[in-house]
Coordinates of C-alpha atoms and ligand atoms in Angstrom, one line a residue:
W111 CA 35.3 -45.7 33.8
E112 CA 34.3 -45.6 30.2
P113 CA 31.0 -44.0 29.4
P114 CA 30.6 -44.0 25.6
C115 CA 31.3 -40.5 24.2
T116 CA 28.6 -40.3 21.6
S117 CA 25.8 -41.3 23.9
F118 CA 27.1 -38.8 26.5
S119 CA 26.9 -35.9 24.1
R120 CA 23.5 -36.9 22.8
K121 CA 22.2 -37.3 26.3
T122 CA 23.6 -34.1 27.8
A123 CA 22.9 -31.9 24.8
A124 CA 19.4 -30.4 24.5
P125 CA 17.1 -33.4 24.0
S126 CA 15.8 -33.6 20.4
R127 CA 12.2 -33.5 21.7
L128 CA 12.9 -30.2 23.2
R129 CA 14.6 -28.9 20.1
S130 CA 11.8 -29.8 17.8
G131 CA 9.3 -28.5 20.3
M132 CA 11.0 -25.2 20.3
A133 CA 11.5 -25.1 16.6
S134 CA 8.2 -23.3 15.8
A135 CA 8.7 -20.5 18.4
A136 CA 12.5 -20.0 18.3
P137 CA 14.6 -19.0 15.3
R138 CA 16.7 -21.6 13.4
R139 CA 19.2 -23.2 15.8
P140 CA 22.5 -24.0 14.1
G141 CA 23.7 -27.6 14.3
T142 CA 26.4 -27.2 16.9
E143 CA 24.7 -24.7 19.2
V144 CA 24.3 -25.9 22.7
Q145 CA 22.4 -24.0 25.3
M146 CA 22.7 -24.4 29.1
S147 CA 20.7 -22.7 31.8
Q148 CA 21.6 -23.0 35.4
L149 CA 19.8 -21.6 38.5
V150 CA 22.5 -20.3 40.9
L151 CA 22.0 -22.1 44.2
P152 CA 23.8 -21.4 47.5
C153 CA 26.0 -24.5 46.8
H154 CA 27.4 -22.7 43.7
S155 CA 28.2 -19.5 45.5
N156 CA 30.8 -18.0 47.8
H157 CA 30.1 -16.5 51.3
R158 CA 28.8 -13.3 49.7
G159 CA 26.1 -15.1 47.8
E160 CA 27.9 -14.6 44.5
L161 CA 28.4 -17.3 41.9
G162 CA 32.0 -18.6 42.2
A163 CA 34.0 -18.0 38.9
G164 CA 35.3 -21.6 39.1
Q165 CA 31.7 -22.9 38.9
L166 CA 31.0 -20.7 36.0
L167 CA 34.1 -21.9 34.2
K168 CA 33.0 -25.5 34.7
W169 CA 29.6 -24.8 33.1
M170 CA 31.2 -22.9 30.2
D171 CA 33.7 -25.7 29.6
T172 CA 31.0 -28.4 29.7
A173 CA 28.7 -26.5 27.3
A174 CA 31.6 -25.8 24.9
C175 CA 32.8 -29.4 25.0
L176 CA 29.3 -30.7 24.1
S177 CA 29.2 -28.3 21.2
A178 CA 32.6 -29.4 20.0
E179 CA 31.7 -33.1 20.3
R180 CA 28.4 -32.6 18.5
H181 CA 30.5 -31.4 15.5
A182 CA 33.3 -33.9 15.9
G183 CA 31.3 -36.9 16.7
C184 CA 34.0 -38.2 19.0
P185 CA 35.6 -37.2 22.4
C186 CA 37.2 -33.7 22.5
V187 CA 39.6 -32.1 25.0
T188 CA 40.0 -28.4 25.9
A189 CA 43.3 -27.2 24.4
S190 CA 43.1 -23.5 25.3
M191 CA 40.8 -20.8 26.5
D192 CA 41.3 -17.2 25.3
D193 CA 41.1 -14.1 27.6
I194 CA 37.9 -13.8 29.6
Y195 CA 36.8 -10.6 31.1
F196 CA 34.1 -10.9 33.7
E197 CA 31.8 -7.8 33.5
H198 CA 29.4 -8.6 36.3
T199 CA 29.1 -10.7 39.4
I200 CA 26.1 -13.1 39.5
S201 CA 24.0 -13.6 42.6
V202 CA 22.2 -16.7 44.2
G203 CA 18.7 -16.9 42.7
Q204 CA 19.7 -15.6 39.3
V205 CA 19.9 -17.8 36.2
V206 CA 23.0 -18.2 34.1
N207 CA 22.4 -18.8 30.4
I208 CA 25.3 -20.2 28.3
K209 CA 25.3 -20.6 24.5
A210 CA 28.2 -22.4 22.9
K211 CA 28.7 -22.9 19.2
V212 CA 31.5 -24.1 17.0
N213 CA 32.8 -21.2 14.9
R214 CA 35.2 -23.1 12.8
A215 CA 36.8 -26.5 12.5
F216 CA 40.5 -26.6 11.4
N217 CA 42.3 -30.0 11.2
S218 CA 41.8 -31.7 14.5
S219 CA 40.9 -28.6 16.4
M220 CA 37.8 -26.3 16.6
E221 CA 37.1 -22.9 17.9
V222 CA 34.0 -22.7 20.1
G223 CA 32.5 -19.4 20.9
I224 CA 30.8 -19.1 24.3
Q225 CA 28.4 -16.4 25.3
V226 CA 27.3 -16.1 28.9
S227 CA 24.5 -13.9 30.2
H228 CA 22.6 -13.9 33.4
E229 CA 19.0 -13.1 34.2
E230 CA 16.9 -12.0 37.2
L231 CA 13.8 -14.2 37.1
C232 CA 11.4 -11.9 38.9
S233 CA 12.1 -8.7 36.8
G234 CA 13.2 -10.5 33.6
R235 CA 16.3 -8.2 33.4
R236 CA 19.3 -9.7 31.6
W237 CA 22.9 -8.8 31.5
S238 CA 25.8 -10.0 29.4
T239 CA 28.3 -11.6 31.7
C240 CA 31.2 -12.5 29.4
K241 CA 32.3 -13.9 26.0
A242 CA 35.0 -16.5 25.5
F243 CA 36.6 -18.5 22.8
A244 CA 37.8 -22.0 23.6
T245 CA 39.8 -24.4 21.4
F246 CA 38.9 -28.1 21.6
V247 CA 40.9 -30.9 20.0
A248 CA 39.1 -34.1 18.7
Q249 CA 40.6 -37.3 20.1
G250 CA 39.5 -39.8 17.4
Q251 CA 41.4 -42.8 16.2
G252 CA 44.5 -41.9 14.2
D253 CA 44.9 -38.6 12.5
V254 CA 41.6 -36.7 12.8
K255 CA 40.4 -34.4 10.0
L256 CA 37.3 -32.6 11.0
K257 CA 34.6 -31.9 8.5
P258 CA 34.4 -28.2 7.6
L259 CA 31.6 -26.0 8.9
S260 CA 29.3 -24.2 6.5
P261 CA 28.4 -20.8 8.1
Q262 CA 25.0 -19.6 7.1
T263 CA 24.1 -16.3 8.7
E264 CA 26.1 -13.1 8.5
E265 CA 27.2 -13.5 12.1
E266 CA 28.4 -17.1 11.5
K267 CA 30.3 -16.1 8.4
I268 CA 32.0 -13.3 10.3
E269 CA 33.0 -15.6 13.2
H270 CA 34.1 -18.3 10.8
S271 CA 36.3 -16.0 8.9
I272 CA 37.8 -14.2 11.9
A273 CA 38.4 -17.6 13.8
A274 CA 41.3 -18.2 11.4
E275 CA 42.9 -14.9 12.5
R276 CA 42.3 -15.6 16.2
R277 CA 43.9 -19.0 15.8
R278 CA 47.0 -17.4 14.3
M279 CA 47.2 -15.0 17.3
R280 CA 46.5 -17.9 19.8
L281 CA 49.3 -20.1 18.4
A282 CA 51.7 -17.2 18.4
H283 CA 50.7 -16.2 22.0
K284 CA 53.6 -17.8 23.8
D285 CA 56.2 -16.4 21.5
T286 CA 54.5 -13.0 21.5
L287 CA 54.7 -12.9 25.3
K288 CA 58.3 -14.2 25.4
D289 CA 59.4 -11.6 22.9
L290 CA 57.6 -8.7 24.7
L291 CA 58.7 -9.8 28.2
A292 CA 62.3 -9.9 27.0
R293 CA 62.0 -6.1 26.3
C294 CA 60.2 -5.2 29.6
P295 CA 62.0 -2.6 31.8
R296 CA 64.3 -4.1 34.5
D297 CA 63.3 -1.6 37.1
T298 CA 61.1 -3.3 39.7
G299 CA 60.0 0.1 41.3
T300 CA 58.5 -1.3 44.5
A301 CA 58.6 2.0 46.5
G302 CA 55.4 2.8 48.3
S303 CA 53.6 2.4 51.6
A304 CA 51.9 -0.7 53.1
V305 CA 54.1 -3.3 51.5
V306 CA 53.0 -7.0 51.7
P307 CA 55.8 -9.5 51.2
A308 CA 54.8 -11.8 48.3
A309 CA 55.8 -14.9 50.3
E310 CA 52.7 -14.2 52.5
T311 CA 50.4 -14.7 49.6
R312 CA 51.8 -18.1 48.5
V313 CA 49.3 -20.9 48.4
E314 CA 49.9 -24.6 47.8
S315 CA 47.0 -27.1 47.6
V316 CA 46.5 -30.6 46.3
E317 CA 43.4 -32.2 44.7
L318 CA 42.7 -35.9 43.9
V319 CA 41.1 -36.4 40.5
L320 CA 38.0 -38.4 41.2
P321 CA 35.4 -39.8 38.7
P322 CA 33.0 -36.8 39.2
H323 CA 35.9 -34.4 38.1
A324 CA 36.5 -36.3 34.9
N325 CA 35.0 -36.4 31.5
H326 CA 33.9 -39.5 29.7
Q327 CA 37.5 -40.4 28.8
G328 CA 38.6 -40.4 32.4
N329 CA 40.5 -37.1 32.0
A330 CA 40.0 -34.2 34.4
F331 CA 37.6 -31.7 32.8
G332 CA 39.3 -28.5 31.7
G333 CA 36.6 -26.6 33.6
Q334 CA 37.4 -28.5 36.8
I335 CA 41.1 -27.7 36.5
M336 CA 40.3 -24.0 35.9
A337 CA 37.9 -24.1 39.0
W338 CA 40.7 -25.5 41.2
M339 CA 43.1 -22.9 39.8
E340 CA 40.7 -20.1 40.5
N341 CA 40.2 -21.4 44.1
V342 CA 43.9 -21.1 45.0
A343 CA 44.3 -17.9 43.1
T344 CA 41.4 -16.3 45.1
I345 CA 43.1 -17.4 48.4
A346 CA 46.4 -15.8 47.3
A347 CA 44.6 -12.6 46.3
S348 CA 42.8 -12.5 49.6
R349 CA 46.1 -12.7 51.5
L350 CA 47.3 -9.6 49.8
C351 CA 44.2 -7.4 50.3
R352 CA 42.8 -9.1 53.5
A353 CA 39.4 -8.7 51.9
H354 CA 37.2 -10.6 49.5
P355 CA 38.6 -10.2 46.0
T356 CA 36.6 -10.6 42.7
L357 CA 38.1 -12.2 39.6
S358 CA 37.9 -9.7 36.8
A359 CA 40.0 -11.4 34.0
I360 CA 41.7 -14.6 33.1
E361 CA 44.5 -14.4 30.5
M362 CA 44.5 -16.8 27.5
F363 CA 45.9 -20.1 28.6
H364 CA 46.8 -23.5 27.2
F365 CA 46.1 -27.0 28.6
R366 CA 49.6 -28.5 28.1
G367 CA 48.7 -32.1 29.0
P368 CA 45.9 -34.2 30.5
S369 CA 45.4 -35.4 34.0
H370 CA 43.5 -38.6 34.7
V371 CA 41.3 -40.1 37.4
G372 CA 43.6 -41.1 40.3
D373 CA 46.1 -38.3 39.5
R374 CA 47.0 -35.8 42.2
V375 CA 46.9 -32.2 41.0
L376 CA 49.3 -29.9 42.8
L377 CA 48.2 -26.2 42.6
K378 CA 50.4 -23.3 43.5
A379 CA 49.5 -19.6 43.5
I380 CA 51.2 -16.4 44.4
V381 CA 50.5 -12.7 43.8
N382 CA 53.0 -11.6 41.2
N383 CA 52.3 -7.8 41.3
A384 CA 49.8 -5.4 42.8
F385 CA 48.8 -2.4 40.7
K386 CA 46.8 0.6 42.0
N387 CA 43.4 -1.2 41.8
S388 CA 44.1 -4.7 40.6
M389 CA 46.5 -7.5 41.1
E390 CA 47.9 -10.3 39.0
V391 CA 48.0 -13.8 40.5
G392 CA 50.1 -16.5 38.9
V393 CA 48.8 -20.1 39.2
C394 CA 50.5 -23.3 38.2
A395 CA 49.0 -26.8 38.1
E396 CA 51.1 -30.0 38.1
A397 CA 49.9 -33.6 38.0
Y398 CA 51.4 -36.8 39.3
G399 CA 50.4 -40.4 39.8
Q400 CA 50.1 -42.5 43.0
E401 CA 53.0 -42.2 45.6
P402 CA 55.8 -42.9 45.4
A403 CA 55.3 -40.2 42.9
P404 CA 56.7 -40.4 39.5
S405 CA 57.9 -37.0 38.1
R406 CA 55.3 -34.2 38.0
R407 CA 53.8 -33.0 34.8
H408 CA 53.2 -29.3 34.3
I409 CA 49.7 -29.3 33.0
N410 CA 48.7 -25.7 33.1
S411 CA 49.7 -22.1 34.1
A412 CA 47.4 -19.1 34.2
F413 CA 47.4 -15.4 35.1
M414 CA 44.3 -14.1 36.8
T415 CA 43.5 -10.5 37.6
F416 CA 41.6 -9.7 40.7
V417 CA 40.0 -6.5 42.1
V418 CA 38.5 -5.6 45.5
L419 CA 35.2 -3.8 45.2
D420 CA 33.8 -1.4 47.7
E421 CA 30.1 -1.1 48.6
Q422 CA 29.4 1.0 45.5
G423 CA 31.1 -1.7 43.3
R424 CA 34.1 0.5 42.6
P425 CA 37.7 -1.0 42.7
R426 CA 39.5 -0.2 45.9
A427 CA 43.2 0.8 46.1
L428 CA 45.4 -2.2 47.0
P429 CA 48.5 -2.5 49.2
R430 CA 51.8 -2.8 47.3
L431 CA 53.7 -6.0 47.0
Q432 CA 57.3 -6.7 48.0
P433 CA 58.4 -9.4 45.5
E434 CA 60.6 -12.3 46.6
P435 CA 64.2 -11.9 45.4
Q436 CA 65.3 -13.2 41.9
D437 CA 62.4 -15.3 40.5
G438 CA 59.9 -13.1 42.4
E439 CA 61.4 -10.0 41.0
R440 CA 61.2 -11.5 37.5
R441 CA 57.5 -12.4 38.0
Y442 CA 56.9 -8.9 39.3
R443 CA 58.5 -7.2 36.3
E444 CA 56.7 -9.6 33.9
A445 CA 53.4 -9.0 35.5
S446 CA 53.8 -5.2 34.8
A447 CA 54.6 -5.9 31.2
R448 CA 51.6 -8.3 30.9
Q449 CA 49.4 -5.7 32.4
K450 CA 50.3 -3.3 29.5
I451 CA 49.9 -6.1 26.9
R452 CA 46.5 -7.1 28.4
L453 CA 45.2 -3.6 28.3
D454 CA 46.3 -3.2 24.6
R455 CA 44.8 -6.6 23.8
K456 CA 41.5 -5.9 25.5
Y457 CA 41.2 -2.5 23.9
I458 CA 42.3 -3.4 20.4
V459 CA 41.0 -6.9 20.1
S460 CA 37.7 -6.8 21.9
C461 CA 36.6 -3.3 20.7
R462 CA 34.0 -3.1 17.9
Q463 CA 35.7 -1.8 14.8
S464 CA 33.9 1.5 15.0
E465 CA 35.1 2.1 18.6
V466 CA 38.8 1.8 17.7
P467 CA 40.2 5.3 16.9
L468 CA 41.3 5.8 13.3
S469 CA 45.0 5.7 14.0
V470 CA 46.2 3.6 16.8
P471 CA 49.8 4.3 18.0
W472 CA 52.0 1.5 16.9
D473 CA 54.4 -0.2 19.3
Q474 CA 56.1 -3.6 19.6
S475 CA 53.7 -4.6 22.4
N476 CA 50.5 -4.2 20.4
K477 CA 51.8 -5.3 17.0
V478 CA 50.0 -8.7 17.1
Y479 CA 46.7 -7.2 18.2
L480 CA 46.8 -4.4 15.6
S481 CA 47.4 -6.8 12.8
Y482 CA 44.6 -9.0 14.1
N483 CA 42.4 -6.0 14.2
N484 CA 43.4 -5.0 10.7
V485 CA 42.6 -8.4 9.1
S486 CA 39.5 -9.1 11.2
A487 CA 38.0 -5.6 10.3
L488 CA 38.4 -6.4 6.6
K489 CA 37.0 -9.9 7.0
T490 CA 34.0 -8.5 8.9
L491 CA 33.4 -6.0 6.1
V492 CA 33.6 -8.8 3.5
A493 CA 31.2 -11.0 5.3
K494 CA 28.4 -8.4 5.6
A495 CA 25.2 -9.4 4.0
N496 CA 23.8 -6.0 2.8
W497 CA 26.1 -5.2 -0.1
V498 CA 24.2 -3.7 -2.9
L499 CA 25.3 -3.5 -6.6
A500 CA 25.5 0.2 -7.2
R501 CA 27.0 0.4 -10.7
E502 CA 28.3 -2.0 -13.3
Q503 CA 30.5 -0.9 -16.2
E504 CA 31.6 -3.7 -18.5
K505 CA 33.5 -6.1 -16.3
V506 CA 33.9 -3.8 -13.2
R507 CA 31.2 -4.0 -10.6
M508 CA 30.8 -1.4 -7.8
Y509 CA 28.9 -2.4 -4.6
T510 CA 28.1 -0.2 -1.6
L511 CA 27.2 -0.9 2.0
E512 CA 25.4 1.7 4.1
E513 CA 25.9 1.2 7.8
D514 CA 26.0 3.4 10.9
Q515 CA 28.2 6.4 10.0
F516 CA 30.0 4.5 7.2
L517 CA 29.5 4.2 3.5
S518 CA 31.7 1.4 2.3
F519 CA 32.4 0.4 -1.2
R520 CA 33.7 -2.6 -3.0
M521 CA 35.0 -2.9 -6.6
E522 CA 35.1 -6.3 -8.2
I523 CA 36.6 -7.7 -11.3
T524 CA 37.4 -11.2 -12.7
V525 CA 40.9 -11.4 -14.1
R526 CA 42.7 -14.2 -16.0
I527 CA 45.3 -14.7 -13.3
T528 CA 45.7 -17.2 -10.5
A529 CA 44.7 -16.0 -7.0
A530 CA 48.3 -16.6 -5.7
Q531 CA 49.7 -14.4 -8.5
A532 CA 47.2 -11.6 -8.0
F533 CA 47.9 -11.7 -4.2
S534 CA 51.6 -11.5 -4.7
L535 CA 51.3 -8.5 -7.0
L536 CA 48.7 -6.6 -5.0
S537 CA 50.1 -7.1 -1.6
D538 CA 53.1 -4.8 -2.2
P539 CA 51.9 -1.2 -1.9
R540 CA 55.1 0.0 -3.5
R541 CA 53.8 -1.2 -6.8
R542 CA 50.4 0.4 -6.5
H543 CA 51.4 3.6 -8.3
E544 CA 51.8 1.4 -11.5
W545 CA 48.0 1.1 -11.8
D546 CA 46.3 3.5 -9.2
G547 CA 46.4 7.1 -10.3
H548 CA 45.8 8.2 -6.7
Y549 CA 49.1 6.7 -5.4
A550 CA 52.4 8.6 -5.9
T551 CA 54.8 6.7 -3.7
A552 CA 54.9 4.1 -1.0
E553 CA 58.0 3.6 1.1
L554 CA 58.6 0.6 3.4
V555 CA 59.1 2.0 6.9
Q556 CA 59.2 -1.2 9.0
Q557 CA 59.0 -4.9 8.1
V558 CA 57.1 -6.1 11.2
D559 CA 57.2 -9.8 10.3
E560 CA 56.8 -12.0 7.2
D561 CA 53.2 -11.0 6.7
D562 CA 52.9 -7.5 8.2
A563 CA 54.7 -4.3 7.2
I564 CA 54.3 -0.5 7.7
Y565 CA 54.4 1.9 4.7
H566 CA 54.5 5.6 4.3
V567 CA 52.2 6.3 1.4
V568 CA 52.0 9.6 -0.5
S569 CA 49.0 10.4 -2.8
R570 CA 49.1 12.3 -6.1
T571 CA 48.0 16.0 -5.8
P572 CA 44.6 16.5 -7.3
S573 CA 45.3 20.2 -8.0
P574 CA 48.4 22.4 -7.7
E575 CA 46.9 24.5 -4.9
N576 CA 46.3 21.4 -2.6
K577 CA 49.0 19.6 -0.7
P578 CA 49.4 15.9 -1.4
Q579 CA 47.9 13.6 1.3
D580 CA 50.1 11.1 3.2
F581 CA 49.2 8.0 5.1
V582 CA 51.1 5.7 7.5
I583 CA 49.5 2.3 7.0
L584 CA 49.9 -1.2 8.3
A585 CA 49.6 -3.8 5.5
S586 CA 48.8 -7.3 6.7
R587 CA 48.8 -10.1 4.1
R588 CA 47.2 -13.5 4.7
K589 CA 47.1 -16.6 2.6
P590 CA 44.0 -18.8 2.8
C591 CA 43.8 -20.9 6.0
D592 CA 41.6 -23.5 4.2
K593 CA 39.9 -24.2 0.8
G594 CA 37.3 -21.6 0.2
D595 CA 39.1 -18.8 2.1
P596 CA 40.2 -15.8 0.1
Y597 CA 43.7 -14.3 -0.1
V598 CA 43.6 -11.1 2.0
V599 CA 45.6 -7.9 2.0
A600 CA 44.3 -5.5 4.7
F601 CA 45.3 -1.9 5.3
R602 CA 44.7 0.4 8.3
S603 CA 46.3 3.6 9.5
V604 CA 48.6 3.6 12.5
T605 CA 50.6 6.4 14.1
L606 CA 54.4 6.1 14.3
P607 CA 56.6 8.5 16.3
T608 CA 59.2 8.4 13.5
H609 CA 56.6 9.6 11.0
P610 CA 54.6 12.5 12.5
P611 CA 52.4 14.7 10.3
T612 CA 54.4 17.4 8.5
N613 CA 53.7 20.6 6.6
T614 CA 54.5 19.1 3.3
F615 CA 51.4 16.8 3.3
T616 CA 47.9 16.6 4.6
R617 CA 47.9 13.6 7.0
S618 CA 45.0 11.3 6.1
E619 CA 43.8 8.0 7.5
T620 CA 42.2 4.8 6.4
L621 CA 40.2 2.8 8.9
C622 CA 39.8 -0.4 6.9
S623 CA 40.5 -1.2 3.3
G624 CA 42.2 -3.9 1.3
F625 CA 41.9 -6.7 -1.2
C626 CA 40.3 -10.1 -1.1
I627 CA 41.1 -12.5 -3.9
W628 CA 39.2 -15.7 -4.6
P629 CA 40.2 -18.4 -7.1
E630 CA 37.3 -18.9 -9.6
T631 CA 38.8 -21.4 -12.0
E632 CA 42.3 -22.8 -12.4
E633 CA 43.2 -19.7 -14.4
T634 CA 40.9 -16.9 -13.2
S635 CA 40.3 -15.2 -10.0
K636 CA 37.9 -12.6 -8.5
V637 CA 39.7 -9.6 -7.3
A638 CA 37.8 -7.3 -5.0
Y639 CA 38.9 -4.0 -3.3
Y640 CA 37.1 -2.9 -0.2
N641 CA 37.1 0.5 1.5
Q642 CA 35.2 1.5 4.6
A643 CA 34.8 5.1 3.4
T644 CA 35.8 7.9 5.7
P645 CA 34.7 11.4 4.9
A646 CA 37.8 11.9 2.8
Y647 CA 36.6 9.3 0.3
L648 CA 32.9 10.2 0.4
N649 CA 32.9 12.5 -2.6
Y650 CA 34.8 10.0 -4.7
V651 CA 32.3 7.2 -3.9
T652 CA 29.1 9.2 -4.3
T653 CA 30.3 10.7 -7.6
N654 CA 31.0 7.3 -8.9
I655 CA 27.7 5.8 -7.8
A656 CA 25.8 8.7 -9.3
G657 CA 27.5 8.0 -12.6
L658 CA 29.1 11.4 -12.7
S659 CA 32.6 9.9 -13.1
S660 CA 34.1 6.7 -14.4
N661 CA 37.1 7.0 -12.1
F662 CA 36.6 3.6 -10.4
Y663 CA 36.2 1.9 -13.8
A664 CA 39.4 3.4 -15.2
T665 CA 41.3 2.5 -12.0
F666 CA 40.2 -1.1 -12.0
V667 CA 40.8 -1.6 -15.7
A668 CA 44.3 -0.3 -15.1
C669 CA 44.5 -2.8 -12.2
E670 CA 43.6 -5.7 -14.5
K671 CA 46.2 -4.5 -17.1
F672 CA 48.8 -4.4 -14.4
L673 CA 48.0 -7.9 -13.2
L674 CA 48.0 -9.4 -16.7
K675 CA 51.2 -7.6 -17.7
N676 CA 53.1 -8.8 -14.6
K677 CA 51.7 -12.2 -14.1
D678 CA 54.4 -14.1 -16.0
E679 CA 57.2 -12.3 -14.2
D680 CA 55.4 -13.1 -10.9
E681 CA 54.9 -16.7 -11.9
L682 CA 58.7 -17.0 -12.3
I683 CA 59.3 -15.5 -8.8
L684 CA 56.7 -17.9 -7.2
R685 CA 58.4 -20.9 -8.9
L686 CA 61.8 -19.8 -7.8
R687 CA 60.5 -19.4 -4.3
D688 CA 59.0 -22.9 -4.4
L689 CA 62.4 -24.3 -5.4
Ligands
COA218 N1 45.7 -23.2 21.5 C1 44.9 -23.7 20.5 N2 45.1 -24.8 19.8 C2 46.2 -25.4 20.0 C3 47.2 -25.0 21.0 C4 46.9 -23.9 21.7 N3 47.7 -23.4 22.6 N4 48.2 -25.9 20.9 C5 47.9 -26.8 20.0 N5 46.7 -26.5 19.4 C6 46.0 -27.2 18.3 C7 46.9 -27.2 17.1 O1 46.8 -26.0 16.3 C8 46.4 -28.4 16.3 O2 45.2 -28.0 15.6 P1 44.9 -28.5 14.1 O3 45.0 -30.1 14.2 O4 43.5 -28.1 13.9 O5 45.9 -27.9 13.2 C9 46.0 -29.4 17.5 O6 45.9 -28.6 18.7 C10 46.9 -30.5 17.7 O7 48.2 -29.9 17.6 P2 49.5 -30.7 18.1 O8 50.7 -29.9 17.9 O9 49.5 -32.1 17.7 O10 49.2 -30.5 19.7 P3 49.8 -31.2 20.9 O11 50.5 -32.4 20.7 O12 50.4 -30.1 21.7 O13 48.4 -31.6 21.6 C11 46.5 -31.2 23.0 C12 47.4 -30.6 21.9 C13 45.5 -30.1 23.4 C14 45.8 -32.4 22.5 C15 47.5 -31.6 24.2 O14 48.2 -30.5 24.6 C16 46.7 -32.1 25.4 O15 46.3 -33.2 25.5 N6 46.4 -31.1 26.4 C17 45.6 -31.5 27.5 C18 44.1 -31.4 27.2 C19 43.3 -31.6 28.4 O16 43.5 -32.5 29.2 N7 42.3 -30.7 28.6 C20 41.6 -30.6 29.8 C21 40.7 -31.8 29.9 S1 39.4 -31.9 28.7

């Protein structure tokens, strides 16, 4: 079983004749984009005539694998799949359209973005089904270093930039969950009517990995494993509700190790917890070789959320679950904690920036998602294509971006300082008063982790009759993930119960602001400050654009002076740190 990988990807990806044929009618198709369209037939569907989620996952994984291999030029395996939320069910007769494209290549791994939509052929109506991000790892000879991608369009630049932040969140996922679960309440709180013992939902099933289940390296396809996992999870969910459940979400998961043709894959599923309208099913997959079986290898675990829909498509109330003692109680408790984390993540991570309220309440369970949101919002602003040079005064340039309800601005200056030094000096808000006349004080409230911290900032009073403004901000600092990336310091407001608004100050908020610093030469760097201007800033921005004030110029000249004055001191600190 050894089909050559390169011919496989070439054969299965859109044939070049088709691509060149479409070139005149369709817009430019990026190099790694793969499109797949599938007509949903009865053999792909369940007894209700709906496309099974397992089949959809197989198609998504295949399209994403082809895109990854097109970039890597060698076989690739699925390493992980981020959260997927299924917005609609798809019926027999409809067409599923999948687009997969590599967003960014790291060392041996790549993030592939997958977009799924479905279409009714007779009416031409289309719906968005789901979006997903998968990570594929190239399996070349020896250490693989993938060639970097060069994003061209605004959208590609945004995805490329944010992919680095998603990778950070993905790699920390296991520790994040462990940390949060350790804090989850110990009360199982199972009181309620119509209790179903969890043991009744337990499912165990075995599959033999055959050549049709495997990829060109003889490993079971990630999509196939996901499909088998979804199958047992659906049975477990049906046993709780005694109805036909619908998969609504899959939590981010990791393919820990491969399984090969000839392996047996043992799949186990159980309902961990039933909430009012949804339930969490835990599934585990283990692989082992021919009997007498050597030890089993844990290859995957996943948490899937199911709902039961009534005739109007609304989620129905579910019976409660009686967990098994000990391990079952732990899983029950953890499922409740994951439910909260999942809602936070879905809300904060998948919302468009303008849909997230100005100040999101800060708590331990959403810290990773809020700092992701903070950095990705700034990176999105940076990657926008429509920045316009509004004013230039000597070396300081001011750009503006008009979009929806926001007027954003960016100040830019080239300074004789290394990017690392500028980053180190600008990433501590406690030093900002040294150059920014608007800042009075900044007090560190909470050091969240090495790169994220919360500060209470007080502004200078513009006039004696006005109260000073105060802000509670999350500051997230990021070093470049790769050559070409900037150093980033992002700020956004959060709310903290320990720092409510008081009568002394006027509480103000920032949605998205911060610095991006690019090395220009060995000794100089470009320092840019961005602010997605909320009404509080509007007057300042428009006055500066109109040339009525040189406030921005004075502030940025002061910033340059501050950087130059302190760079030697900072160089010493950086050197000591390196030692
Ligand atoms: N999510 C995303 N990427 C991950 C990851 C996760 N949970 N765990 C590891 N990676 C990435 C690393 O960041 C690294 O990327 P980089 O080289 O770009 O920096 C890369 O994987 C390799 O890291 P390493 O620490 O060497 O990983 P590993 O030894 O754990 O191997 C796999 C990673 C994916 C190769 C390995 O776990 C595996 O073989 N899994 C099974 C794959 C499979 O069979 N999939 C289904 C069939 S195609």
